[in-house]
Amino acid sequence: MRAKITILLFSLLCTISYAQVKKEFSPRFSQGVNGNVTVIANNVLSRTATGNYNGDAGNHDFNNNVFVDIDSDNSTFNSSSANFSNPLPTASCVSIKKVFLYWAAANMEEDDPADELDWDFNQVKLMLPGSSTYQTLTADDVVFNGRQPGEHFVNDPYVCFKDITNLVTPLNTPYGKYQIANVRAKKGELISHINSNTGTSGGWQVVFIYESSILPAKNITIFDGYANVTRNTNNFEIDFDGFLTIPNGIVKADLLIGALEGDKDLGGDKFQIKDSSNNWIDISSNLRNSNNFFNSSISQNGVPFTDRNPASTNTLGFDSDVFPLSNPSNSVITNDQTSATVRLTSNQETYGLYLVGLSVDVWEPNIAPLLLSVNRPTGTAVSINEELEFSFEVENNGNDDVTNLQIETVLPDEIELVEPILNLPTGVAYLYNPLTRKLTFNILDGVTDVDFDAYRIAFKATVKDQCYFLKEYCSDGFSLQFTATYAGEVNSNVKTVISSSAINDCLIGDELPLLIPINRPAEGKWITPVGSLDEVIACDNVKRLQLALLSLPSATCNLPITKVRDEFIPNGCGESSGSYIREWTFTDKCGRESEVFRQTIIIEDTEAPVFNESLPTDVTVSCSEVPAAVTLT
């Protein structure tokens, strides 16, 4: 049986029986990174609340396992911590790209229903480095829930995922103590729904993907799902595709795992990989025997990971590890290899895999970071009609020559491209579609080869005029970001990178759009001078009155005006003498309302004429006729 996952196209084909793969594995992360991946973790069930358990028993050997609970917070029912240290302490700079939190446990109902925890399994509490308080998190994704309406799968396992990158990267330092609380789980003992002594299990992991300009390119792919591997349902395979290993030299690779139910005292569980000769070989590390790979341990790079509280060497049914794959003379993963296949199997032990990852040295081009800038200080507002120059540099920081490079964007409505674009580097051409506003730069092959100097692409654009911002769109700023697509001369897999607005000390881009604030133009004004539409008209001068009543004031940019008053007011000197009072205002796109413009038309006579705006201009009106009522519009 086999699950086929194609990383390059992010598609998944699965032919495993439903009884084994309860949730198909799919890529949570798959990118080329100049960096690597590491993980910290801890369990939430043990023999004591605060002490280390270092015995050799299995989690099924006890009927009184308790929650780990290292804090004194009455709002938590379990808690444990682990410390994250700089994975490259000798490097001048390390940048955190992604941080993923997983929590998983066997969540079968308690024997006493009254003892069920009043806590949703898809929530946990997190305490970050430098903090002394928890924040409650809700999962972005429930990867699998074994306790669903109409189904209870074996021991009701569940797996939850939360992307906490945006919580970690603003910290003064990402290094320090990560403390997790309230991972819901079954304590005491666990007899499964199929009446087997499965045992309790549960814990959490924080996966860190980090970058550094001194590190080689790696393809890092992380899958999550849920596969229940037993002696009867096993040989579950996962294919990692869509990469190209380096053409020369030793290929280095790391593997990442997260699993429930693996016992220290039971063997027969294997983690295997197909080698370069197409043979299955058992994977092992210093702490993981090839015949008991899932052995209730938390390790890191082949050694026990003990920088945590508690630091039990036997985590009673919870496994977490990231470790280098043994690859002597490239016998497992060789040069110019484009895929790797791992397999989970067992002839005795039962375990549930929910997390697996591969980080492998690759041969690929890399034009990141693509830093987009504008010719003015960061954050400085621009003005209407101002001409701006945008630019970015392109350089290949990878180990393969760039081909088919195309860099494009859709220009925001607030600016207009200045054409033609002059002084482009040799081999760079542009296309601009004024209807779609798409601007594309096409770069010839050979211009962006490895070790070639960086080249600069620049273009000018003008901020639109006052009328656009008053009449069309009230904007206080715009953003601009380019997307580059390209491939390698050797590695033909298509890569995509988005431009950054800033790069950090590690020369890593933020992959955020460039934000340009705009000095919003002043309010519009009445162009028609105040009083210029006022008239004094004899009551029998109908044509002049008609023209006066048809006259309208005008505003900046011909903003549409609204009549707010239109009435005839007798002056008390006769029933038909008086004044027409008409008033208008306008409102711009920013919601700013103008002052009132008033027109006053005085009728001089003892009688005011009857006026109808639909009358032809040659109609005469007797001064004895009373003015018609005027309807406000």
XYZ file of C-alpha atoms in Angstrom:
633
model
C 0.000 0.000 0.000
C 1.235 3.428 -0.866
C 0.575 7.161 -0.483
C 1.996 9.246 -3.318
C 2.647 12.925 -2.588
C 4.059 15.126 -5.346
C 5.611 18.175 -3.751
C 6.296 20.115 -6.913
C 2.663 20.273 -7.981
C 1.299 20.131 -4.438
C -0.990 17.280 -5.396
C -1.723 14.131 -3.475
C -2.666 10.652 -4.631
C -3.462 8.084 -1.978
C -4.059 4.376 -2.422
C -3.874 3.360 1.245
C -6.848 1.614 2.772
C -8.996 3.901 4.919
C -8.345 1.714 7.927
C -4.700 2.789 7.895
C -4.472 6.388 6.748
C -7.151 8.232 8.670
C -6.095 11.619 7.266
C -4.138 11.789 4.031
C -0.749 13.433 4.353
C -0.426 16.768 2.577
C 2.398 19.347 2.466
C 2.222 21.978 5.171
C 5.423 23.614 3.922
C 7.505 22.974 0.803
C 10.138 25.489 -0.270
C 13.731 25.926 -1.177
C 15.463 27.645 1.734
C 19.025 28.622 2.508
C 18.621 27.137 5.940
C 17.242 24.108 7.730
C 14.612 22.838 10.141
C 14.704 21.933 13.826
C 12.143 21.086 16.491
C 11.599 21.286 20.246
C 8.989 19.244 22.084
C 7.720 17.795 25.337
C 5.123 15.324 26.558
C 2.118 15.981 28.800
C 1.620 12.554 30.460
C 4.079 10.874 32.782
C 4.494 9.053 36.070
C 4.745 12.246 38.137
C 3.604 15.812 37.571
C 7.021 17.458 37.745
C 9.684 14.754 37.835
C 11.559 12.925 35.064
C 10.559 9.405 34.162
C 13.594 7.484 32.913
C 12.336 3.907 33.222
C 11.987 1.309 30.472
C 8.267 0.496 30.730
C 5.680 1.180 28.066
C 2.819 3.624 28.376
C 0.441 0.630 28.478
C 2.090 -0.756 31.619
C 0.411 1.744 33.943
C -3.142 2.559 34.949
C -2.377 5.755 36.841
C -0.416 8.029 34.503
C -0.807 11.691 35.451
C -0.602 15.012 33.713
C 2.736 16.757 33.617
C 2.127 20.128 35.294
C 5.167 22.271 36.021
C 3.435 25.590 36.668
C 1.439 26.743 39.690
C -1.362 28.167 37.574
C -4.796 26.931 38.650
C -6.174 27.627 35.168
C -4.021 24.873 33.650
C -4.417 21.139 34.099
C -1.151 20.215 32.378
C 1.958 22.128 31.338
C 5.495 21.489 30.173
C 8.249 23.510 28.546
C 11.237 23.284 26.216
C 13.991 25.731 25.351
C 14.859 26.811 21.827
C 18.528 27.643 21.306
C 20.258 29.197 18.319
C 20.781 26.284 15.905
C 23.868 28.053 14.486
C 25.537 29.669 17.512
C 28.748 30.385 15.584
C 26.955 32.033 12.652
C 26.811 35.798 12.449
C 23.135 35.778 11.626
C 20.143 33.429 11.747
C 16.621 34.426 10.752
C 13.414 32.575 11.633
C 11.246 31.951 8.572
C 8.386 29.823 9.917
C 7.266 28.511 13.314
C 4.643 25.763 13.501
C 3.041 24.433 16.690
C 1.578 20.918 16.778
C -0.196 19.243 19.685
C -1.492 15.676 19.665
C -2.852 13.154 22.137
C -5.037 10.121 22.690
C -8.324 11.700 23.771
C -10.563 8.755 24.619
C -13.343 9.527 27.107
C -12.542 9.346 30.779
C -14.044 6.399 32.688
C -15.997 8.822 34.830
C -17.926 11.242 32.559
C -17.838 13.843 35.303
C -14.057 13.820 35.015
C -14.124 14.966 31.369
C -12.064 18.123 31.046
C -14.024 21.277 30.316
C -11.569 22.306 27.612
C -11.737 22.156 23.815
C -9.103 19.838 22.339
C -8.385 22.377 19.562
C -7.134 24.958 22.079
C -3.911 25.248 24.064
C -2.156 27.861 26.149
C 1.222 29.223 25.017
C 3.839 31.132 26.965
C 6.538 32.651 24.751
C 10.158 33.458 25.586
C 10.415 36.524 27.800
C 6.791 36.263 28.940
C 5.322 35.139 32.246
C 1.726 34.814 31.063
C -0.142 32.424 28.810
C -2.148 33.273 25.757
C -4.875 30.925 24.540
C -4.550 29.691 20.965
C -7.111 27.995 18.751
C -5.867 25.619 16.077
C -5.661 26.883 12.512
C -6.338 23.341 11.403
C -7.518 20.153 13.077
C -5.339 17.742 11.127
C -7.240 14.736 12.472
C -9.884 14.101 15.110
C -10.467 10.480 16.028
C -13.512 11.296 18.127
C -16.047 12.464 15.594
C -19.844 12.086 15.483
C -20.594 8.500 14.618
C -16.995 7.305 14.942
C -14.490 6.589 17.685
C -11.204 5.500 16.182
C -9.229 3.146 18.472
C -8.028 5.588 21.177
C -9.591 8.777 19.763
C -6.307 10.423 18.729
C -6.274 14.003 17.490
C -3.679 16.301 15.910
C -3.891 20.112 15.851
C -1.802 22.692 13.985
C -1.167 26.400 14.602
C 1.129 28.729 12.642
C 2.709 30.925 15.330
C 5.238 32.666 13.087
C 3.598 36.066 13.596
C 3.780 35.596 17.371
C 7.459 34.638 17.421
C 9.136 36.913 14.868
C 8.259 40.198 16.676
C 9.992 38.990 19.869
C 13.267 40.586 20.860
C 14.689 37.088 20.486
C 13.029 33.850 19.405
C 15.369 31.912 21.678
C 14.297 30.866 25.137
C 11.537 28.930 26.892
C 8.360 27.843 25.104
C 5.774 26.604 27.581
C 2.592 24.835 26.487
C -0.393 24.087 28.723
C -3.796 22.440 28.486
C -3.147 19.786 25.867
C -6.304 17.770 26.307
C -5.645 14.022 26.727
C -6.782 10.871 28.521
C -4.902 10.272 31.756
C -4.792 7.240 34.072
C -5.031 4.282 31.704
C -6.429 3.825 28.242
C -8.271 0.713 27.040
C -9.149 1.483 23.437
C -12.469 1.088 21.656
C -11.187 -2.201 20.217
C -10.535 -3.386 23.793
C -6.747 -3.250 23.615
C -4.485 -1.858 26.320
C -3.225 1.007 24.147
C -1.993 3.280 26.920
C -2.077 7.054 27.310
C -0.031 9.397 25.121
C 0.222 13.077 24.306
C 2.581 15.984 23.720
C 3.463 18.999 21.605
C 6.120 20.126 19.140
C 7.320 23.490 17.850
C 8.895 23.262 14.384
C 11.307 26.048 13.409
C 12.408 26.687 9.825
C 15.381 29.045 9.863
C 17.559 30.788 7.287
C 21.082 32.100 7.003
C 23.028 33.466 4.064
C 25.941 31.156 4.950
C 23.850 27.980 4.638
C 23.462 25.919 1.458
C 20.138 25.626 -0.350
C 17.852 22.902 0.907
C 14.435 21.697 -0.127
C 12.408 21.529 3.084
C 9.089 19.714 2.975
C 6.842 19.049 5.949
C 3.774 16.801 5.692
C 1.062 16.257 8.273
C -1.813 13.782 8.389
C -2.524 10.660 10.415
C -1.493 7.068 9.665
C -2.257 4.278 12.119
C 0.433 1.637 11.585
C -0.079 -1.860 13.029
C 1.184 -5.368 12.405
C -1.796 -5.897 10.076
C -1.979 -2.540 8.289
C 1.464 -1.202 7.435
C 3.988 -0.543 4.665
C 2.768 3.023 4.307
C 4.961 4.926 1.810
C 5.463 8.668 1.321
C 7.215 10.086 -1.740
C 9.128 13.358 -1.573
C 9.355 14.736 -5.125
C 10.160 17.978 -6.895
C 13.769 18.608 -5.854
C 17.165 18.052 -7.455
C 20.109 17.146 -5.262
C 23.538 18.630 -5.871
C 25.427 17.161 -8.870
C 28.678 16.596 -6.988
C 29.725 15.898 -3.410
C 28.055 14.301 -0.408
C 24.299 14.851 -0.240
C 23.144 15.821 3.245
C 19.573 15.292 4.423
C 17.637 15.552 7.680
C 14.434 13.775 8.688
C 11.706 15.068 11.005
C 9.043 12.977 12.752
C 6.187 13.317 15.224
C 4.183 10.293 16.424
C 1.911 8.888 19.131
C 1.809 5.475 20.842
C 5.343 4.256 20.119
C 6.526 2.231 23.143
C 9.997 1.932 24.569
C 9.463 -1.700 25.538
C 7.974 -2.922 22.235
C 9.895 -3.468 18.989
C 9.062 -4.311 15.427
C 8.311 -0.756 14.324
C 10.501 0.482 11.480
C 11.114 3.687 9.585
C 12.617 2.838 6.190
C 13.912 4.594 3.078
C 14.481 3.349 -0.447
C 18.184 3.682 -1.251
C 19.848 4.588 -4.545
C 19.799 0.898 -5.539
C 16.019 0.755 -5.040
C 16.267 -1.365 -1.881
C 14.511 -0.698 1.414
C 16.903 0.009 4.262
C 16.076 0.599 7.918
C 16.606 4.108 9.249
C 18.195 4.468 12.654
C 19.958 7.048 14.767
C 22.034 6.986 17.926
C 18.877 6.834 20.056
C 16.517 5.009 17.727
C 17.076 1.341 17.050
C 16.221 0.227 13.528
C 13.827 -2.357 15.024
C 12.253 0.017 17.557
C 12.372 3.381 15.880
C 9.320 4.875 17.605
C 10.454 4.373 21.184
C 8.884 7.134 23.332
C 11.779 9.571 23.121
C 12.334 13.221 22.355
C 15.658 13.711 20.632
C 17.446 16.159 18.410
C 20.303 15.494 16.009
C 21.006 12.032 17.390
C 21.190 12.976 21.061
C 18.546 13.224 23.807
C 16.880 16.614 23.839
C 16.942 17.409 27.540
C 16.732 21.199 27.515
C 13.131 20.951 28.688
C 11.057 20.595 31.832
C 10.495 17.806 32.654
C 13.256 16.067 30.727
C 12.052 12.459 30.811
C 14.019 10.078 28.636
C 10.885 7.918 28.378
C 7.990 10.092 27.240
C 5.422 7.266 27.448
C 3.994 7.108 23.958
C 5.177 10.409 22.452
C 7.956 10.715 19.832
C 9.652 13.781 18.406
C 12.917 13.947 16.494
C 14.919 15.722 13.826
C 18.136 13.975 12.840
C 20.645 13.670 9.991
C 20.062 10.773 7.625
C 23.025 8.405 7.401
C 24.094 8.547 3.753
C 27.509 6.859 3.405
C 29.034 7.503 -0.028
C 25.636 8.780 -1.217
C 24.287 5.247 -1.064
C 20.857 6.359 0.145
C 20.340 9.712 -1.583
C 22.725 10.309 -4.455
C 23.686 13.185 -6.742
C 21.137 14.501 -9.249
C 18.341 12.663 -7.443
C 14.831 14.080 -7.796
C 12.807 12.073 -5.260
C 13.011 10.004 -2.108
C 10.588 7.478 -0.625
C 10.170 6.580 3.034
C 8.087 3.728 4.459
C 6.439 3.017 7.805
C 6.027 -0.581 8.808
C 5.621 -2.819 11.856
C 5.400 -6.498 12.711
C 4.261 -5.963 16.308
C 4.118 -2.401 17.574
C 1.250 0.007 16.882
C 1.954 3.694 16.426
C 0.335 6.747 14.856
C 2.448 9.021 12.673
C 1.175 12.568 12.193
C 4.276 14.536 11.139
C 7.103 13.739 8.738
C 9.574 16.009 7.000
C 12.641 15.923 4.783
C 15.340 18.558 4.382
C 17.798 17.757 1.597
C 20.663 19.622 -0.092
C 19.532 20.760 -3.518
C 20.876 22.256 -6.732
C 18.850 25.300 -7.698
C 19.019 28.979 -8.600
C 17.967 31.605 -6.070
C 17.350 35.299 -6.765
C 15.989 36.108 -3.306
C 15.898 38.560 -1.708
C 14.361 40.819 -4.364
C 14.457 44.170 -2.578
C 12.056 46.765 -4.025
C 12.811 50.384 -3.159
C 11.708 53.902 -4.092
C 13.805 57.054 -4.365
C 12.748 58.640 -1.096
C 13.171 57.904 2.632
C 11.196 54.968 4.017
C 7.722 55.945 5.151
C 7.851 59.423 3.610
C 4.541 60.406 2.051
C 4.402 61.304 -1.630
C 2.338 64.090 -3.167
C -0.018 64.270 -6.105
C 1.653 64.554 -9.523
C 4.995 63.534 -8.001
C 7.307 61.394 -10.127
C 8.790 58.379 -8.352
C 11.528 55.962 -9.339
C 11.181 52.343 -8.250
C 14.021 49.862 -8.535
C 15.262 46.438 -7.500
C 18.475 44.487 -7.952
C 18.613 40.977 -9.339
C 21.376 38.568 -8.378
C 21.625 34.791 -8.438
C 22.598 33.583 -4.965
C 22.059 29.925 -5.789
C 24.219 27.240 -7.364
C 22.414 26.827 -10.725
C 22.079 29.340 -13.580
C 18.713 31.110 -13.942
C 16.495 30.531 -16.984
C 13.098 31.871 -18.080
C 13.167 34.716 -15.569
C 10.050 36.882 -15.581
C 9.321 39.573 -12.998
C 5.901 41.195 -12.987
C 3.381 43.221 -11.025
C 0.044 44.948 -11.419
C 0.551 48.665 -10.888
C -1.772 50.213 -8.296
C -4.396 52.642 -9.574
C -2.825 55.571 -7.741
C 0.147 55.794 -10.133
C 0.764 55.901 -13.876
C 3.784 54.343 -15.558
C 6.143 56.732 -17.298
C 6.883 55.310 -20.742
C 9.115 54.376 -22.335
C 11.216 52.806 -19.620
C 14.769 53.838 -20.403
C 18.223 52.527 -19.490
C 17.230 48.920 -18.809
C 20.174 46.499 -18.532
C 21.207 44.603 -21.636
C 19.006 41.543 -22.026
C 16.075 43.038 -20.077
C 12.869 44.062 -21.885
C 9.487 45.169 -20.608
C 5.806 44.880 -21.550
C 3.007 47.020 -20.156
C -0.729 46.510 -20.651
C -2.541 49.756 -19.723
C -5.888 47.946 -19.504
C -4.819 45.300 -16.995
C -2.014 47.556 -15.651
C 0.328 44.556 -15.661
C 4.014 45.436 -15.944
C 6.325 42.580 -16.919
C 10.117 42.436 -17.199
C 11.491 39.565 -19.274
C 15.162 38.671 -18.768
C 17.150 36.694 -21.304
C 18.886 33.485 -20.239
C 22.555 34.056 -19.467
C 22.004 37.417 -17.764
C 21.450 35.913 -14.286
C 24.040 33.154 -14.148
C 25.815 32.048 -10.981
C 28.597 34.438 -9.893
C 27.451 37.164 -12.326
C 27.218 40.679 -10.935
C 23.869 41.986 -9.760
C 21.992 44.243 -12.160
C 19.461 46.985 -11.437
C 16.003 47.335 -12.987
C 14.389 50.750 -12.523
C 11.263 52.474 -13.809
C 9.411 55.701 -13.141
C 5.781 56.307 -12.283
C 3.787 59.442 -11.553
C 1.283 59.816 -8.737
C -2.096 60.708 -10.212
C -3.488 64.236 -10.029
C -5.769 65.868 -7.481
C -8.948 65.033 -9.371
C -8.322 61.288 -9.142
C -8.068 61.371 -5.366
C -11.035 63.772 -4.930
C -13.352 62.248 -7.490
C -12.351 58.605 -8.121
C -10.770 57.104 -5.031
C -9.910 58.390 -1.584
C -6.505 56.841 -0.941
C -3.941 57.551 1.715
C -1.355 55.208 0.215
C -0.667 52.252 -2.040
C 1.449 49.119 -2.085
C 3.649 47.563 -4.729
C 5.120 44.071 -4.916
C 6.687 42.045 -7.726
C 6.521 38.304 -8.318
C 9.407 36.540 -10.046
C 9.155 33.124 -11.662
C 12.156 31.251 -13.005
C 13.859 27.887 -13.317
C 17.406 26.561 -13.349
C 19.504 25.445 -16.251
C 19.990 22.053 -14.572
C 17.098 22.054 -12.110
C 14.066 22.798 -14.287
C 11.604 23.012 -11.399
C 9.840 26.388 -11.508
C 10.541 28.670 -8.543
C 8.568 31.681 -7.371
C 9.743 34.533 -5.179
C 7.996 37.739 -4.149
C 9.783 41.027 -3.609
C 10.546 42.419 -0.171
C 10.289 45.911 1.248
C 13.251 45.384 3.592
C 16.017 42.914 4.327
C 17.372 42.147 7.769
C 20.944 41.845 8.974
C 20.907 38.236 7.801
C 20.205 39.412 4.226
C 16.777 37.782 4.401
C 13.860 39.651 2.846
C 10.586 40.243 4.678
C 8.546 39.272 1.575
C 6.199 42.193 2.268
C 4.934 44.761 -0.259
C 6.468 48.219 -0.437
C 4.025 50.631 1.240
C 3.904 54.223 -0.030
C 1.835 56.760 1.950
C 0.221 59.657 0.062
C -0.298 63.221 1.201
C -4.027 63.372 0.655
C -4.873 66.462 -1.467
C -6.665 69.369 0.141
C -10.433 69.607 -0.020
C -11.990 70.804 -3.237
C -13.215 74.385 -3.532
C -15.947 76.251 -5.336
C -14.511 77.489 -8.621
C -17.451 79.834 -9.190
C -16.849 83.023 -7.190
C -19.201 83.621 -4.298
C -22.008 85.993 -5.323
C -21.312 85.721 -9.031
C -24.637 83.962 -9.688
C -26.703 86.465 -7.720
C -29.156 88.555 -9.805
C -31.704 91.347 -9.497
C -34.352 90.800 -12.182
C -37.534 92.598 -13.147
C -40.524 90.334 -12.804
C -41.373 90.556 -16.483
C -37.884 89.562 -17.685
C -38.640 85.859 -18.038
C -35.685 84.957 -20.238
C -33.201 86.456 -17.841
C -34.864 84.678 -14.940
C -34.756 81.403 -16.812
C -31.043 81.768 -17.467
C -30.404 82.676 -13.844
C -32.313 79.617 -12.654
C -30.403 77.373 -15.036
C -27.030 78.601 -13.873
C -25.036 76.292 -11.591
C -21.835 76.724 -9.611
C -18.846 74.507 -10.385
C -16.406 72.809 -8.001
C -12.826 71.609 -8.209
C -12.454 68.751 -10.709
C -16.135 69.126 -11.660
C -17.126 67.250 -8.535
C -20.861 66.458 -8.674
C -22.911 68.983 -6.707
C -26.135 68.472 -4.781
C -28.935 71.053 -4.495
C -29.919 71.325 -0.832
C -32.322 74.309 -1.021
C -34.597 75.802 -3.679
C -37.389 78.107 -2.631
C -39.089 81.449 -3.289
C -39.371 83.776 -0.295
C -41.782 86.753 -0.534
C -40.252 89.971 0.760
C -43.396 91.353 2.329
C -43.694 94.227 -0.124
C -46.227 92.459 -2.286
C -47.497 89.020 -2.779
C -45.259 88.323 -5.796
C -42.075 90.209 -5.014
C -39.241 88.463 -3.184
C -36.208 86.236 -3.700
C -35.319 82.846 -5.087
C -32.835 81.185 -2.724
C -30.887 78.205 -4.087
C -28.063 76.391 -2.260
C -25.637 73.600 -3.220
C -22.923 71.505 -1.612
C -20.548 68.801 -2.840
C -18.790 65.880 -1.136
C -15.490 64.423 -2.304
C -14.508 60.733 -2.260
C -12.977 61.172 1.170
C -16.360 62.195 2.585
C -15.409 65.835 3.097
C -18.391 68.146 2.572
C -17.966 71.630 1.137
C -19.294 74.934 2.388
C -22.734 75.880 1.114
C -22.823 77.878 -2.121
C -25.843 80.216 -2.179
C -27.477 81.928 -5.135
C -29.953 84.751 -4.478
C -32.238 86.001 -7.305
C -34.251 89.064 -6.333
C -37.502 89.743 -8.231
C -38.208 93.500 -8.482
C -41.900 94.190 -8.720
C -45.072 94.039 -6.710
C -45.826 90.744 -8.383
C -43.532 87.806 -8.933
C -43.780 85.906 -12.220
C -44.839 82.321 -12.556
C -41.784 80.325 -13.590
C -41.523 76.820 -14.883
C -38.096 75.558 -15.956
C -39.713 73.613 -18.789
C -41.156 76.767 -20.396
C -39.772 77.723 -23.807
C -37.644 80.865 -23.828
C -40.200 82.882 -25.858
C -43.005 82.591 -23.290
C -44.023 85.853 -21.634
C -45.281 86.035 -18.086
C -47.506 88.691 -16.562
C -46.181 90.316 -13.405
C -49.530 89.628 -11.815
C -48.934 85.862 -11.915
C -47.759 84.151 -8.734
C -44.438 82.190 -8.878
C -44.881 78.443 -9.173
C -43.701 76.225 -6.324
C -40.102 75.054 -6.736
C -39.274 71.414 -6.048
C -36.017 70.687 -4.251
C -33.746 68.274 -6.153
